[in-house]
mmCIF file of C-alpha atoms and ligand atoms in Angstrom:
data_model
loop_
_atom_site.group_PDB
_atom_site.id
_atom_site.type_symbol
_atom_site.label_atom_id
_atom_site.label_comp_id
_atom_site.label_asym_id
_atom_site.label_seq_id
_atom_site.Cartn_x
_atom_site.Cartn_y
_atom_site.Cartn_z
ATOM 1 C CA MET A 1 -67.571 44.088 9.537
ATOM 2 C CA ALA A 2 -69.632 45.010 12.565
ATOM 3 C CA ASP A 3 -71.853 42.547 14.392
ATOM 4 C CA ILE A 4 -75.473 43.589 13.974
ATOM 5 C CA ILE A 5 -77.340 44.019 17.255
ATOM 6 C CA ASP A 6 -80.738 42.466 16.588
ATOM 7 C CA GLY A 7 -83.317 44.546 18.478
ATOM 8 C CA LYS A 8 -86.171 42.378 17.288
ATOM 9 C CA LYS A 9 -84.605 39.240 18.699
ATOM 10 C CA ILE A 10 -83.566 40.854 21.984
ATOM 11 C CA SER A 11 -87.004 42.451 22.428
ATOM 12 C CA ALA A 12 -88.638 39.069 21.797
ATOM 13 C CA ARG A 13 -86.574 37.629 24.644
ATOM 14 C CA VAL A 14 -87.621 40.467 26.976
ATOM 15 C CA LYS A 15 -91.259 39.968 25.980
ATOM 16 C CA GLU A 16 -91.082 36.235 26.761
ATOM 17 C CA LYS A 17 -89.912 37.059 30.275
ATOM 18 C CA ILE A 18 -92.682 39.649 30.710
ATOM 19 C CA LYS A 19 -95.291 37.224 29.395
ATOM 20 C CA ALA A 20 -94.324 34.655 32.017
ATOM 21 C CA GLU A 21 -94.538 37.264 34.781
ATOM 22 C CA VAL A 22 -97.919 38.547 33.566
ATOM 23 C CA SER A 23 -99.210 35.006 33.553
ATOM 24 C CA ALA A 24 -97.937 34.427 37.108
ATOM 25 C CA LEU A 25 -99.775 37.605 38.204
ATOM 26 C CA LYS A 26 -102.973 36.352 36.559
ATOM 27 C CA ASP A 27 -102.735 33.232 38.716
ATOM 28 C CA LYS A 28 -103.029 35.606 41.676
ATOM 29 C CA ASN A 29 -105.962 37.382 40.009
ATOM 30 C CA ILE A 30 -103.913 40.458 39.194
ATOM 31 C CA GLU A 31 -104.139 41.971 35.712
ATOM 32 C CA ALA A 32 -101.949 44.656 34.189
ATOM 33 C CA GLY A 33 -103.436 47.401 31.995
ATOM 34 C CA LEU A 34 -102.048 50.132 29.762
ATOM 35 C CA ALA A 35 -104.064 53.129 28.522
ATOM 36 C CA VAL A 36 -102.763 54.396 25.191
ATOM 37 C CA VAL A 37 -103.921 57.877 24.205
ATOM 38 C CA ILE A 38 -103.478 59.192 20.669
ATOM 39 C CA VAL A 39 -104.654 62.616 19.543
ATOM 40 C CA GLY A 40 -105.090 63.382 15.837
ATOM 41 C CA ASP A 41 -103.922 61.275 12.943
ATOM 42 C CA ASN A 42 -100.161 61.506 12.666
ATOM 43 C CA PRO A 43 -99.384 58.410 10.561
ATOM 44 C CA ALA A 44 -96.124 57.586 12.390
ATOM 45 C CA SER A 45 -97.882 57.836 15.775
ATOM 46 C CA ARG A 46 -100.591 55.489 14.489
ATOM 47 C CA VAL A 47 -97.947 52.911 13.505
ATOM 48 C CA TYR A 48 -96.218 53.121 16.913
ATOM 49 C CA VAL A 49 -99.481 52.994 18.884
ATOM 50 C CA ASN A 50 -100.652 49.939 16.935
ATOM 51 C CA ALA A 51 -97.306 48.270 17.629
ATOM 52 C CA LYS A 52 -97.699 49.005 21.348
ATOM 53 C CA LYS A 53 -101.215 47.535 21.466
ATOM 54 C CA LYS A 54 -100.078 44.445 19.592
ATOM 55 C CA ALA A 55 -97.148 43.983 21.979
ATOM 56 C CA CYS A 56 -99.517 44.265 24.974
ATOM 57 C CA ALA A 57 -101.702 41.524 23.496
ATOM 58 C CA GLU A 58 -98.655 39.304 22.907
ATOM 59 C CA VAL A 59 -97.670 39.348 26.576
ATOM 60 C CA GLY A 60 -101.182 39.383 28.072
ATOM 61 C CA ILE A 61 -101.313 43.011 29.221
ATOM 62 C CA ASN A 62 -104.743 44.628 28.705
ATOM 63 C CA SER A 63 -104.605 47.740 26.539
ATOM 64 C CA TYR A 64 -107.217 50.452 26.296
ATOM 65 C CA GLU A 65 -106.996 52.817 23.368
ATOM 66 C CA TYR A 66 -108.333 56.352 23.493
ATOM 67 C CA ALA A 67 -108.173 57.852 19.994
ATOM 68 C CA LEU A 68 -109.176 61.509 20.147
ATOM 69 C CA PRO A 69 -109.724 63.868 17.209
ATOM 70 C CA GLU A 70 -107.124 66.466 16.176
ATOM 71 C CA ASP A 71 -109.305 69.326 17.489
ATOM 72 C CA THR A 72 -109.507 67.925 21.046
ATOM 73 C CA THR A 73 -108.975 70.777 23.501
ATOM 74 C CA GLN A 74 -106.256 70.731 26.128
ATOM 75 C CA GLN A 75 -108.948 70.647 28.815
ATOM 76 C CA GLU A 76 -110.627 67.606 27.264
ATOM 77 C CA LEU A 77 -107.315 65.766 27.233
ATOM 78 C CA LEU A 78 -106.578 66.786 30.829
ATOM 79 C CA ASP A 79 -110.026 65.503 31.822
ATOM 80 C CA LEU A 80 -109.301 62.138 30.206
ATOM 81 C CA VAL A 81 -105.912 61.835 31.948
ATOM 82 C CA ASN A 82 -107.668 62.614 35.217
ATOM 83 C CA ILE A 83 -110.142 59.803 34.709
ATOM 84 C CA LEU A 84 -107.317 57.385 33.831
ATOM 85 C CA ASN A 85 -105.311 58.521 36.869
ATOM 86 C CA SER A 86 -108.018 57.124 39.122
ATOM 87 C CA ASP A 87 -109.034 54.126 36.996
ATOM 88 C CA ASP A 88 -107.991 50.956 38.820
ATOM 89 C CA LYS A 89 -107.706 48.902 35.624
ATOM 90 C CA VAL A 90 -105.044 51.263 34.329
ATOM 91 C CA ASP A 91 -101.482 50.728 35.578
ATOM 92 C CA GLY A 92 -99.813 52.795 32.895
ATOM 93 C CA ILE A 93 -100.855 55.906 30.956
ATOM 94 C CA LEU A 94 -99.131 56.629 27.684
ATOM 95 C CA VAL A 95 -100.001 59.799 25.783
ATOM 96 C CA GLN A 96 -98.332 59.397 22.407
ATOM 97 C CA MET A 97 -96.180 62.369 21.390
ATOM 98 C CA PRO A 98 -96.124 64.656 19.496
ATOM 99 C CA LEU A 99 -99.454 66.279 20.399
ATOM 100 C CA PRO A 100 -101.222 68.831 18.160
ATOM 101 C CA LYS A 101 -99.664 72.303 18.439
ATOM 102 C CA HIS A 102 -102.554 73.838 20.408
ATOM 103 C CA ILE A 103 -101.905 71.434 23.304
ATOM 104 C CA ASN A 104 -99.033 72.069 25.723
ATOM 105 C CA GLU A 105 -97.176 68.754 26.033
ATOM 106 C CA ASN A 106 -95.606 69.649 29.378
ATOM 107 C CA ASP A 107 -99.004 70.432 30.897
ATOM 108 C CA ILE A 108 -100.238 66.996 29.840
ATOM 109 C CA ILE A 109 -97.119 65.188 31.104
ATOM 110 C CA ASN A 110 -97.406 67.008 34.428
ATOM 111 C CA SER A 111 -101.024 65.886 34.791
ATOM 112 C CA ILE A 112 -100.201 62.147 34.677
ATOM 113 C CA ILE A 113 -99.904 60.668 38.151
ATOM 114 C CA PRO A 114 -96.196 59.725 38.496
ATOM 115 C CA ASN A 115 -96.883 56.118 39.510
ATOM 116 C CA LYS A 116 -98.697 55.517 36.195
ATOM 117 C CA ASP A 117 -96.164 57.472 34.114
ATOM 118 C CA VAL A 118 -94.744 54.466 32.241
ATOM 119 C CA ASP A 119 -92.843 56.782 29.850
ATOM 120 C CA ALA A 120 -90.976 58.316 32.827
ATOM 121 C CA PHE A 121 -91.578 61.790 31.361
ATOM 122 C CA HIS A 122 -93.046 63.377 34.522
ATOM 123 C CA PRO A 123 -90.634 65.691 36.404
ATOM 124 C CA VAL A 124 -90.871 63.473 39.491
ATOM 125 C CA ASN A 125 -89.661 60.469 37.506
ATOM 126 C CA VAL A 126 -87.070 62.541 35.629
ATOM 127 C CA GLY A 127 -85.745 63.704 38.999
ATOM 128 C CA LYS A 128 -85.586 60.129 40.263
ATOM 129 C CA ILE A 129 -83.552 59.147 37.231
ATOM 130 C CA MET A 130 -81.057 61.938 38.038
ATOM 131 C CA ILE A 131 -80.428 60.492 41.492
ATOM 132 C CA GLY A 132 -80.449 56.873 40.316
ATOM 133 C CA ASP A 133 -83.554 55.882 42.297
ATOM 134 C CA TYR A 134 -86.146 54.755 39.833
ATOM 135 C CA SER A 135 -89.106 52.481 39.420
ATOM 136 C CA PHE A 136 -89.567 53.463 35.754
ATOM 137 C CA LEU A 137 -86.747 53.853 33.285
ATOM 138 C CA PRO A 138 -87.470 55.960 30.197
ATOM 139 C CA CYS A 139 -88.331 53.421 27.474
ATOM 140 C CA THR A 140 -85.966 54.343 24.653
ATOM 141 C CA PRO A 141 -82.836 54.920 26.786
ATOM 142 C CA ALA A 142 -83.588 51.765 28.805
ATOM 143 C CA GLY A 143 -83.909 49.825 25.553
ATOM 144 C CA VAL A 144 -80.563 51.198 24.367
ATOM 145 C CA MET A 145 -78.927 50.050 27.616
ATOM 146 C CA GLU A 146 -80.212 46.513 27.005
ATOM 147 C CA LEU A 147 -78.846 46.577 23.465
ATOM 148 C CA ILE A 148 -75.413 47.721 24.675
ATOM 149 C CA LYS A 149 -75.417 45.058 27.401
ATOM 150 C CA SER A 150 -76.234 42.376 24.803
ATOM 151 C CA THR A 151 -72.789 42.927 23.251
ATOM 152 C CA GLY A 152 -71.130 41.853 26.504
ATOM 153 C CA ILE A 153 -69.100 45.063 26.479
ATOM 154 C CA SER A 154 -68.884 46.818 29.843
ATOM 155 C CA ILE A 155 -69.768 50.529 29.911
ATOM 156 C CA LYS A 156 -67.557 51.149 32.943
ATOM 157 C CA GLY A 157 -64.842 53.693 32.129
ATOM 158 C CA LYS A 158 -65.760 53.820 28.437
ATOM 159 C CA ASP A 159 -65.955 57.042 26.450
ATOM 160 C CA CYS A 160 -69.634 57.415 25.591
ATOM 161 C CA VAL A 161 -70.848 60.082 23.185
ATOM 162 C CA VAL A 162 -74.559 60.877 22.972
ATOM 163 C CA ILE A 163 -75.637 63.060 20.075
ATOM 164 C CA GLY A 164 -78.904 64.825 20.851
ATOM 165 C CA ARG A 165 -80.123 66.479 24.044
ATOM 166 C CA SER A 166 -83.892 65.878 24.011
ATOM 167 C CA ASN A 167 -85.794 65.300 27.234
ATOM 168 C CA ILE A 168 -87.067 61.999 25.841
ATOM 169 C CA VAL A 169 -83.784 60.473 24.699
ATOM 170 C CA GLY A 170 -80.517 62.441 24.865
ATOM 171 C CA LYS A 171 -80.658 63.699 28.448
ATOM 172 C CA PRO A 172 -81.921 60.533 30.200
ATOM 173 C CA MET A 173 -79.666 58.398 27.963
ATOM 174 C CA SER A 174 -76.622 60.299 29.195
ATOM 175 C CA MET A 175 -77.686 59.801 32.787
ATOM 176 C CA LEU A 176 -78.112 56.026 32.421
ATOM 177 C CA LEU A 177 -74.661 55.716 30.827
ATOM 178 C CA LEU A 178 -73.203 57.828 33.627
ATOM 179 C CA HIS A 179 -74.819 55.560 36.243
ATOM 180 C CA GLU A 180 -72.990 52.643 34.618
ATOM 181 C CA SER A 181 -69.751 54.613 35.057
ATOM 182 C CA GLY A 182 -69.323 55.674 31.442
ATOM 183 C CA THR A 183 -67.546 58.961 30.732
ATOM 184 C CA VAL A 184 -70.285 60.802 28.903
ATOM 185 C CA THR A 185 -70.133 63.641 26.365
ATOM 186 C CA ILE A 186 -73.398 65.134 25.121
ATOM 187 C CA CYS A 187 -73.240 66.674 21.646
ATOM 188 C CA HIS A 188 -75.884 68.784 19.913
ATOM 189 C CA SER A 189 -76.434 71.201 17.041
ATOM 190 C CA LYS A 190 -74.036 73.811 18.483
ATOM 191 C CA THR A 191 -71.205 71.353 19.226
ATOM 192 C CA LYS A 192 -67.815 72.196 17.655
ATOM 193 C CA ASP A 193 -65.763 69.461 16.024
ATOM 194 C CA LEU A 194 -68.540 66.890 16.143
ATOM 195 C CA LYS A 195 -66.477 64.516 14.036
ATOM 196 C CA GLU A 196 -63.548 64.460 16.498
ATOM 197 C CA LYS A 197 -65.851 63.975 19.463
ATOM 198 C CA CYS A 198 -67.700 61.110 17.786
ATOM 199 C CA LYS A 199 -64.428 59.539 16.746
ATOM 200 C CA SER A 200 -63.327 59.386 20.397
ATOM 201 C CA ALA A 201 -66.371 57.302 21.351
ATOM 202 C CA ASP A 202 -66.174 53.664 22.415
ATOM 203 C CA ILE A 203 -69.967 53.814 22.592
ATOM 204 C CA LEU A 204 -71.796 56.198 20.250
ATOM 205 C CA VAL A 205 -75.534 56.865 20.573
ATOM 206 C CA ALA A 206 -77.130 58.951 17.810
ATOM 207 C CA ALA A 207 -80.512 60.520 18.626
ATOM 208 C CA VAL A 208 -80.770 63.575 16.426
ATOM 209 C CA GLY A 209 -83.312 62.985 13.675
ATOM 210 C CA VAL A 210 -81.032 63.752 10.714
ATOM 211 C CA ALA A 211 -80.779 60.947 8.153
ATOM 212 C CA ASN A 212 -77.253 59.575 7.674
ATOM 213 C CA LEU A 213 -75.604 62.280 9.819
ATOM 214 C CA ILE A 214 -73.050 59.830 11.208
ATOM 215 C CA THR A 215 -70.636 58.731 8.508
ATOM 216 C CA ALA A 216 -67.846 56.143 8.626
ATOM 217 C CA ASP A 217 -65.086 58.758 9.086
ATOM 218 C CA MET A 218 -66.726 59.833 12.398
ATOM 219 C CA VAL A 219 -66.575 56.382 14.000
ATOM 220 C CA LYS A 220 -63.743 54.712 15.906
ATOM 221 C CA GLU A 221 -62.711 51.245 14.752
ATOM 222 C CA GLY A 222 -64.609 48.649 16.798
ATOM 223 C CA ALA A 223 -67.011 51.126 18.469
ATOM 224 C CA VAL A 224 -70.542 50.215 19.589
ATOM 225 C CA VAL A 225 -72.910 52.354 17.476
ATOM 226 C CA ILE A 226 -76.549 52.708 18.516
ATOM 227 C CA ASP A 227 -78.931 54.437 16.120
ATOM 228 C CA VAL A 228 -82.024 55.967 17.733
ATOM 229 C CA GLY A 229 -82.923 57.983 14.607
ATOM 230 C CA MET A 230 -86.245 57.259 12.918
ATOM 231 C CA ASN A 231 -86.284 59.342 9.721
ATOM 232 C CA ARG A 232 -88.827 58.786 6.976
ATOM 233 C CA LEU A 233 -87.305 59.500 3.561
ATOM 234 C CA ALA A 234 -89.249 60.948 0.627
ATOM 235 C CA ASP A 235 -89.654 57.450 -0.861
ATOM 236 C CA GLY A 236 -91.275 56.286 2.399
ATOM 237 C CA LYS A 237 -88.216 54.297 3.479
ATOM 238 C CA LEU A 238 -87.244 54.405 7.136
ATOM 239 C CA CYS A 239 -83.684 55.429 7.846
ATOM 240 C CA GLY A 240 -81.632 56.135 10.959
ATOM 241 C CA ASP A 241 -79.138 58.873 11.864
ATOM 242 C CA VAL A 242 -76.255 56.554 10.963
ATOM 243 C CA ASP A 243 -75.021 55.714 7.459
ATOM 244 C CA PHE A 244 -75.455 52.023 8.217
ATOM 245 C CA GLU A 245 -73.836 50.622 5.092
ATOM 246 C CA ASN A 246 -70.502 52.385 5.542
ATOM 247 C CA VAL A 247 -70.377 52.686 9.332
ATOM 248 C CA SER A 248 -70.897 48.925 9.659
ATOM 249 C CA LYS A 249 -67.522 48.478 7.921
ATOM 250 C CA VAL A 250 -65.793 50.352 10.782
ATOM 251 C CA ALA A 251 -67.874 49.741 13.920
ATOM 252 C CA GLY A 252 -67.610 46.647 16.115
ATOM 253 C CA TYR A 253 -71.356 46.506 16.794
ATOM 254 C CA ILE A 254 -74.218 48.419 15.199
ATOM 255 C CA THR A 255 -78.028 48.572 15.434
ATOM 256 C CA PRO A 256 -80.146 48.620 12.272
ATOM 257 C CA VAL A 257 -83.178 50.850 11.576
ATOM 258 C CA PRO A 258 -85.760 49.389 11.561
ATOM 259 C CA GLY A 259 -85.253 46.425 13.874
ATOM 260 C CA GLY A 260 -82.916 48.028 16.401
ATOM 261 C CA VAL A 261 -83.977 50.510 19.085
ATOM 262 C CA GLY A 262 -87.689 50.773 18.073
ATOM 263 C CA PRO A 263 -88.761 47.286 19.192
ATOM 264 C CA MET A 264 -86.797 47.713 22.436
ATOM 265 C CA THR A 265 -88.668 50.959 23.248
ATOM 266 C CA ILE A 266 -91.886 48.975 23.113
ATOM 267 C CA ALA A 267 -90.519 46.083 25.191
ATOM 268 C CA MET A 268 -89.444 48.526 27.926
ATOM 269 C CA LEU A 269 -92.906 50.096 27.931
ATOM 270 C CA LEU A 270 -94.360 46.657 28.685
ATOM 271 C CA GLU A 271 -91.801 46.169 31.425
ATOM 272 C CA ASN A 272 -92.750 49.491 33.051
ATOM 273 C CA THR A 273 -96.447 48.629 32.882
ATOM 274 C CA LEU A 274 -95.768 45.292 34.563
ATOM 275 C CA THR A 275 -93.669 47.038 37.235
ATOM 276 C CA SER A 276 -96.517 49.466 37.891
ATOM 277 C CA ALA A 277 -99.030 46.619 38.271
ATOM 278 C CA LYS A 278 -96.702 44.834 40.683
ATOM 279 C CA ILE A 279 -96.110 47.952 42.794
ATOM 280 C CA LYS A 280 -99.832 48.748 42.979
ATOM 281 C CA ASN A 281 -100.593 45.274 44.268
ATOM 282 C CA ILE A 282 -97.877 45.312 46.903
ATOM 283 C CA ILE A 283 -99.189 48.596 48.287
ATOM 284 C CA LYS A 284 -102.792 47.347 48.378
HETATM 285 N N1 L34 B 301 -95.400 59.187 24.845
HETATM 286 N N2 L34 B 301 -94.470 59.252 22.745
HETATM 287 C C1 L34 B 301 -94.540 58.690 23.958
HETATM 288 N N3 L34 B 301 -93.737 57.652 24.316
HETATM 289 C C2 L34 B 301 -92.863 57.129 23.424
HETATM 290 O O1 L34 B 301 -92.039 56.139 23.793
HETATM 291 C C3 L34 B 301 -92.797 57.661 22.142
HETATM 292 N N4 L34 B 301 -91.984 57.146 21.146
HETATM 293 C C4 L34 B 301 -91.369 58.065 20.191
HETATM 294 C C5 L34 B 301 -92.480 58.934 19.611
HETATM 295 N N5 L34 B 301 -93.458 59.346 20.608
HETATM 296 C C6 L34 B 301 -93.606 58.762 21.819
HETATM 297 C C7 L34 B 301 -92.135 55.940 20.577
HETATM 298 O O2 L34 B 301 -92.861 55.074 21.031
HETATM 299 C C8 L34 B 301 -90.765 57.107 19.177
HETATM 300 N N6 L34 B 301 -91.374 55.827 19.458
HETATM 301 C C9 L34 B 301 -91.216 54.665 18.678
HETATM 302 C C10 L34 B 301 -91.639 53.416 19.105
HETATM 303 C C11 L34 B 301 -91.504 52.297 18.316
HETATM 304 C C12 L34 B 301 -90.927 52.381 17.086
HETATM 305 C C13 L34 B 301 -90.477 53.605 16.650
HETATM 306 C C14 L34 B 301 -90.633 54.742 17.440
HETATM 307 C C15 L34 B 301 -90.810 51.160 16.242
HETATM 308 O O3 L34 B 301 -91.353 50.145 16.555
HETATM 309 N N7 L34 B 301 -90.093 51.223 15.106
HETATM 310 C C16 L34 B 301 -89.922 50.121 14.185
HETATM 311 C C17 L34 B 301 -90.307 50.539 12.786
HETATM 312 C C18 L34 B 301 -91.707 51.046 12.644
HETATM 313 C C19 L34 B 301 -92.002 51.575 11.256
HETATM 314 O O4 L34 B 301 -91.932 50.786 10.305
HETATM 315 O O5 L34 B 301 -92.309 52.784 11.116
HETATM 316 C C20 L34 B 301 -88.456 49.681 14.190
HETATM 317 O O6 L34 B 301 -88.175 48.536 13.887
HETATM 318 O O7 L34 B 301 -87.608 50.540 14.488
#
């Protein structure tokens, strides 16, 4: 039976550390602030944004919510980002994705000033990740790295398989594993022999968005299995990309959904916001 990697517990530990640092900054009269922008009323986005605001409050980071209607124009959103770019209270700007179809997500990401881009989605930050010189790590991949490290297993020289090639997860995830000297294979919808490739993995990261895609026969005995999937089933139940019940009989370590990667994504967002506040106050 696999050990369950408890993302809630590990994120709570990270948040305790952040809380202490935020409090030390307050003693020097420095506050950290995160602007959270949500457009429209996607129910999943609402859940995640509320969780982010709650986490800010827990650690003492100020959060400012901007909830805009579904029919907000691209220009109106760009104008808001512009205001936040030059607002001194705001150390981090998070525009929750996905955006309504009439808004070009890349245009919005490009408009966020890179030193407030706490998602690390801006091309400048993406480029920095490629060369291993970063102030902000992308939240979900950074959270996954913490979860892997919590097992005590070294990534160095391991066969790592990432399933999914999104800009938000798959691509930066692969880069972080590579920086830790993993041997990384990126699989996607056109990959041949997915089962064989998965089965070769010492560390398997699933970020596809297909419920229960990864079955027990695709997993090597003792592997570390990280499930980034967040699929809502017809009955409202949340379910990952991994068939947890059966894969946990084969894997060495496994993350649950919920309670695995999700809480870590939020903890890393807090960490990036704190980093931004620290950097701003060194420069000043
Ligand atoms: N800009 N957009 C921007 N940044 C992000 O980092 C995100 N993401 C993804 C969607 N859009 C984004 C998130 O915040 C996904 N995501 C996210 C964050 C937190 C959780 C899930 C997705 C989370 O806390 N999940 C809980 C369960 C929540 C539930 O019950 O629905 C968990 O335990 O996994």
